[in-house]
Coordinates of C-alpha atoms in Angstrom, one line a residue:
V77 CA -21.5 11.2 13.0
Q78 CA -20.5 14.7 13.6
L79 CA -16.7 15.8 14.7
Q80 CA -15.5 18.9 16.7
A81 CA -12.3 19.7 16.4
S82 CA -10.5 22.0 19.4
G83 CA -7.6 23.3 20.9
G84 CA -5.5 24.8 18.3
G85 CA -3.6 27.9 18.9
T86 CA -0.2 29.8 18.4
V87 CA 2.9 28.4 20.6
Q88 CA 6.6 29.0 20.0
T89 CA 8.9 26.2 18.5
G90 CA 9.4 23.8 21.7
G91 CA 5.8 24.2 23.2
S92 CA 2.9 21.7 23.5
L93 CA -0.6 21.6 22.5
R94 CA -3.8 19.3 23.1
L95 CA -6.3 18.8 20.4
S96 CA -9.5 17.4 20.8
C97 CA -11.8 15.8 18.6
T98 CA -15.7 15.0 20.1
A99 CA -18.1 12.8 18.1
S100 CA -21.5 13.9 18.1
E101 CA -23.1 10.3 18.9
R102 CA -21.8 7.3 20.9
I103 CA -18.9 5.5 18.7
D104 CA -18.4 2.0 19.2
S105 CA -15.1 -0.2 19.2
S106 CA -15.6 -0.8 14.9
Y107 CA -14.9 3.1 14.7
S108 CA -11.5 4.5 13.9
M109 CA -10.4 7.9 13.9
A110 CA -7.7 10.1 12.8
W111 CA -5.9 13.5 12.6
F112 CA -4.8 15.1 9.3
R113 CA -3.1 18.5 8.6
Q114 CA -3.0 20.8 5.7
A115 CA -0.5 23.5 5.9
P116 CA -0.5 26.5 3.3
G117 CA 0.2 25.6 -0.1
K118 CA 0.6 22.0 0.4
E119 CA -2.0 18.9 0.6
R120 CA -3.3 17.5 3.5
E121 CA -1.7 14.7 5.2
F122 CA -2.0 11.8 7.6
V123 CA -0.6 12.7 11.1
T124 CA -1.9 10.0 13.7
A125 CA -4.4 7.5 14.0
V126 CA -6.4 5.3 16.6
F127 CA -7.4 2.3 14.8
R128 CA -11.2 1.0 15.9
G129 CA -11.8 0.4 19.7
G130 CA -8.1 2.2 20.4
S131 CA -5.8 -0.7 21.1
R132 CA -3.6 0.3 17.9
T133 CA -2.1 3.6 17.1
Y134 CA -0.2 4.7 14.2
Y135 CA 1.9 8.0 13.0
A136 CA 3.4 9.9 10.5
D137 CA 7.0 9.5 10.5
S138 CA 7.6 13.3 11.0
V139 CA 5.5 13.2 14.3
K140 CA 6.6 10.1 15.9
G141 CA 8.1 10.7 19.5
R142 CA 6.7 14.0 19.3
F143 CA 2.9 13.4 19.1
T144 CA 0.8 10.9 21.4
V145 CA -3.1 9.9 20.0
S146 CA -5.6 8.5 22.5
R147 CA -9.0 8.2 22.9
D148 CA -11.5 8.4 25.5
N149 CA -14.5 6.3 24.5
A150 CA -16.8 7.3 27.2
K151 CA -16.5 10.8 26.1
N152 CA -16.8 10.2 22.4
T153 CA -13.3 11.9 21.9
M154 CA -9.9 11.6 20.4
Y155 CA -6.7 13.5 21.6
V156 CA -3.5 14.2 20.1
Q157 CA -1.0 15.7 22.6
M158 CA 1.8 17.2 20.6
N159 CA 5.1 18.5 22.0
N160 CA 8.3 19.6 21.0
L161 CA 6.1 21.5 18.2
K162 CA 8.5 23.0 15.3
P163 CA 7.5 25.5 12.8
E164 CA 7.0 22.8 10.3
D165 CA 3.7 21.4 12.2
T166 CA 2.0 24.4 11.7
A167 CA -1.1 23.7 9.7
I168 CA -4.9 23.8 9.9
Y169 CA -5.5 20.2 12.0
H170 CA -8.5 18.1 10.8
C171 CA -9.9 14.7 12.5
A172 CA -11.7 12.3 10.9
G173 CA -13.5 9.2 11.5
S174 CA -15.2 6.3 9.9
A175 CA -16.8 2.8 10.9
R176 CA -15.1 -0.6 9.7
L177 CA -12.2 0.9 8.6
I178 CA -9.6 -1.6 7.3
L179 CA -6.1 -1.2 8.7
S180 CA -4.7 -0.8 5.2
S181 CA -6.7 2.4 4.7
L182 CA -6.3 4.1 7.8
R183 CA -3.9 6.5 6.2
L184 CA -6.0 7.4 3.2
Q185 CA -8.2 10.3 3.5
T186 CA -10.7 8.9 1.0
A187 CA -11.2 6.4 3.6
Y188 CA -12.8 8.5 5.9
H189 CA -16.5 9.3 6.1
D190 CA -17.0 12.0 8.7
W191 CA -14.6 14.8 8.8
G192 CA -14.2 17.8 11.6
Q193 CA -14.2 21.1 10.8
G194 CA -10.4 22.0 11.4
T195 CA -8.5 24.0 14.0
Q196 CA -5.7 25.8 13.3
V197 CA -2.1 25.4 14.9
T198 CA 0.3 27.6 14.1
V199 CA 4.0 27.5 15.8
S200 CA 6.4 30.3 15.7
S201 CA 9.9 30.3 15.4

């Protein structure tokens, strides 16, 4: 499965963006999807994920209450609505996916088989 991330851009502090991640083929209920991000000089970190069919969602503490992840299986697309953005949210955002992922591995980069190319999010102060 190839993943295509889009929707990044530059916003001011407090602004909003919506990122999309579209799969190149139909994804079924066994497929989990996630967003990771990498800021300059830092390691890539987990942001949010949709476990399998989409009934359960998970967030890093740093984005809880501000980011909302969702999935449209008919469009093979995952979204993340990012509100109240902060300068520390500045990073390249990567989407990832994998089939038959177990819940305990959801936040681990190494668990994901498919990766998108990344989209830049810049939040100015």
